[in-house]
Short mmCIF file of C-alpha atoms in Angstrom, two decimals:
data_model
loop_
_atom_site.label_atom_id
_atom_site.label_comp_id
_atom_site.label_asym_id
_atom_site.label_seq_id
_atom_site.Cartn_x
_atom_site.Cartn_y
_atom_site.Cartn_z
CA MET A 1 -45.80 -27.77 -10.66
CA ASN A 2 -46.95 -24.48 -12.18
CA LEU A 3 -45.11 -23.69 -15.44
CA ASP A 4 -46.95 -20.46 -16.20
CA ILE A 5 -44.63 -17.48 -16.65
CA SER A 6 -45.42 -14.00 -17.85
CA LEU A 7 -43.98 -12.36 -20.94
CA THR A 8 -41.91 -10.09 -18.68
CA GLU A 9 -40.42 -13.06 -16.85
CA ALA A 10 -39.63 -14.76 -20.16
CA LEU A 11 -37.90 -11.65 -21.52
CA LEU A 12 -35.95 -11.10 -18.31
CA SER A 13 -34.89 -14.74 -18.27
CA THR A 14 -33.73 -14.50 -21.90
CA ALA A 15 -31.84 -11.28 -21.22
CA SER A 16 -30.24 -12.87 -18.14
CA VAL A 17 -29.02 -15.86 -20.14
CA ALA A 18 -27.68 -13.55 -22.87
CA ALA A 19 -25.80 -11.39 -20.37
CA GLY A 20 -24.31 -14.42 -18.64
CA ALA A 21 -23.39 -16.00 -21.98
CA PHE A 22 -21.62 -12.82 -23.04
CA ALA A 23 -19.42 -12.89 -19.93
CA GLY A 24 -18.82 -16.65 -20.15
CA GLY A 25 -17.92 -16.40 -23.84
CA LEU A 26 -15.44 -13.62 -23.16
CA LEU A 27 -13.72 -15.67 -20.47
CA ARG A 28 -13.65 -18.74 -22.72
CA GLY A 29 -12.07 -16.61 -25.45
CA LEU A 30 -9.36 -15.49 -23.03
CA LEU A 31 -8.73 -19.04 -21.84
CA SER A 32 -8.43 -20.26 -25.43
CA LYS A 33 -5.25 -18.17 -25.71
CA LEU A 34 -3.47 -20.31 -23.12
CA ARG A 35 -0.47 -22.23 -24.34
CA GLY A 36 -0.77 -25.90 -25.05
CA ARG A 37 -2.96 -27.64 -27.57
CA TYR A 38 -5.81 -28.52 -25.22
CA THR A 39 -5.13 -26.28 -22.23
CA GLY A 40 -7.77 -23.65 -23.00
CA THR A 41 -10.56 -26.16 -23.55
CA ALA A 42 -9.66 -28.14 -20.44
CA CYS A 43 -9.46 -25.00 -18.27
CA SER A 44 -12.77 -23.67 -19.62
CA ASN A 45 -14.59 -26.93 -18.98
CA MET A 46 -13.09 -27.47 -15.52
CA LEU A 47 -13.88 -23.91 -14.46
CA ALA A 48 -17.47 -24.23 -15.73
CA CYS A 49 -17.90 -27.51 -13.84
CA PHE A 50 -16.47 -25.97 -10.67
CA ALA A 51 -18.77 -22.94 -10.95
CA LEU A 52 -21.81 -25.16 -11.56
CA GLY A 53 -20.89 -27.20 -8.49
CA ILE A 54 -20.93 -24.04 -6.38
CA MET A 55 -24.26 -23.01 -7.84
CA LEU A 56 -25.82 -26.43 -7.32
CA ALA A 57 -24.89 -26.28 -3.65
CA ARG A 58 -26.53 -22.87 -3.29
CA VAL A 59 -29.69 -23.21 -5.41
CA ASP A 60 -33.10 -24.31 -4.12
CA LEU A 61 -33.70 -27.36 -6.32
CA GLY A 62 -37.39 -27.30 -5.47
CA ALA A 63 -37.78 -23.98 -7.28
CA LEU A 64 -36.12 -24.80 -10.60
CA VAL A 65 -38.99 -23.44 -12.68
CA HIS A 66 -38.83 -19.94 -11.20
CA LEU A 67 -35.13 -19.42 -10.52
CA PRO A 68 -33.89 -15.92 -9.68
CA TYR A 69 -32.44 -14.19 -12.73
CA TRP A 70 -28.87 -14.26 -11.42
CA GLU A 71 -29.02 -18.07 -11.21
CA ILE A 72 -30.30 -18.28 -14.77
CA ALA A 73 -27.61 -15.85 -15.94
CA PHE A 74 -24.87 -17.71 -14.08
CA GLY A 75 -25.85 -21.35 -14.57
CA THR A 76 -27.28 -21.38 -18.06
CA GLY A 77 -25.65 -18.28 -19.54
CA PHE A 78 -22.19 -17.95 -18.03
CA CYS A 79 -21.36 -21.61 -17.37
CA GLY A 80 -23.03 -22.74 -20.59
CA ALA A 81 -20.95 -20.34 -22.68
CA LEU A 82 -17.78 -20.98 -20.70
CA SER A 83 -17.93 -24.74 -21.19
CA THR A 84 -17.15 -25.88 -24.68
CA LEU A 85 -18.46 -29.28 -25.68
CA ALA A 86 -18.16 -28.55 -29.41
CA THR A 87 -14.46 -27.73 -29.12
CA LEU A 88 -13.89 -30.79 -26.95
CA ALA A 89 -15.63 -32.97 -29.56
CA ARG A 90 -13.47 -31.48 -32.32
CA GLU A 91 -10.29 -32.06 -30.31
CA LEU A 92 -11.26 -35.66 -29.53
CA GLY A 93 -12.11 -36.14 -33.20
CA ASN A 94 -8.71 -34.78 -34.21
CA LEU A 95 -6.95 -37.15 -31.82
CA THR A 96 -8.96 -40.03 -33.26
CA TYR A 97 -8.09 -38.97 -36.81
CA GLU A 98 -4.41 -38.76 -35.83
CA ARG A 99 -4.71 -42.21 -34.22
CA ALA A 100 -3.18 -40.78 -31.05
CA TRP A 101 -4.90 -43.39 -28.91
CA ILE A 102 -2.96 -42.79 -25.70
CA ARG A 103 -3.45 -39.00 -25.81
CA LEU A 104 -7.11 -39.54 -26.73
CA SER A 105 -7.62 -41.85 -23.78
CA LEU A 106 -5.79 -39.61 -21.32
CA TYR A 107 -7.60 -36.47 -22.48
CA THR A 108 -10.99 -38.19 -22.30
CA VAL A 109 -10.37 -39.62 -18.83
CA PHE A 110 -8.95 -36.31 -17.60
CA THR A 111 -11.94 -34.39 -18.95
CA VAL A 112 -14.58 -36.71 -17.49
CA LEU A 113 -12.94 -37.31 -14.11
CA GLY A 114 -11.66 -33.75 -13.86
CA GLY A 115 -15.12 -32.37 -14.61
CA LEU A 116 -16.76 -34.59 -12.01
CA GLY A 117 -14.07 -33.68 -9.51
CA ALA A 118 -14.48 -29.98 -10.25
CA VAL A 119 -18.25 -30.19 -9.71
CA TRP A 120 -17.67 -32.02 -6.43
CA LEU A 121 -15.09 -29.48 -5.21
CA GLY A 122 -17.38 -26.63 -6.21
CA TRP A 123 -20.26 -28.26 -4.40
CA LEU A 124 -18.15 -28.70 -1.27
CA LEU A 125 -17.10 -25.05 -1.40
CA GLY A 126 -20.67 -23.94 -2.03
CA MET A 127 -21.93 -25.92 0.95
CA ALA A 128 -19.20 -24.48 3.19
CA VAL A 129 -20.05 -20.85 2.44
#
């Protein structure tokens, strides 16, 4: 596998990730305004998983080193900024601190299974298009 990339490709890749991250961060900010204590985080993470599922169905996995810039912008930038592992960790930590074991368990199971389900549904949709 050839990992050599030019300075231009590196700069374009970086700019693509930054542009995608800007858009994903804006959407995550909007979703964080949803009502409910964990609704924004859950929606952000599920939407990011769904979008990544679509992208995984459409991308040529044999060409991961030299992906087109839109795939870098979308997958790494947009979906990376839209998903929010740090906020999820803080929320799970808060539930642990509050000793809200049932809510902690339900939120964890929902997040893991919901994320896997969202990737699967996105993949199915991506394969169908």
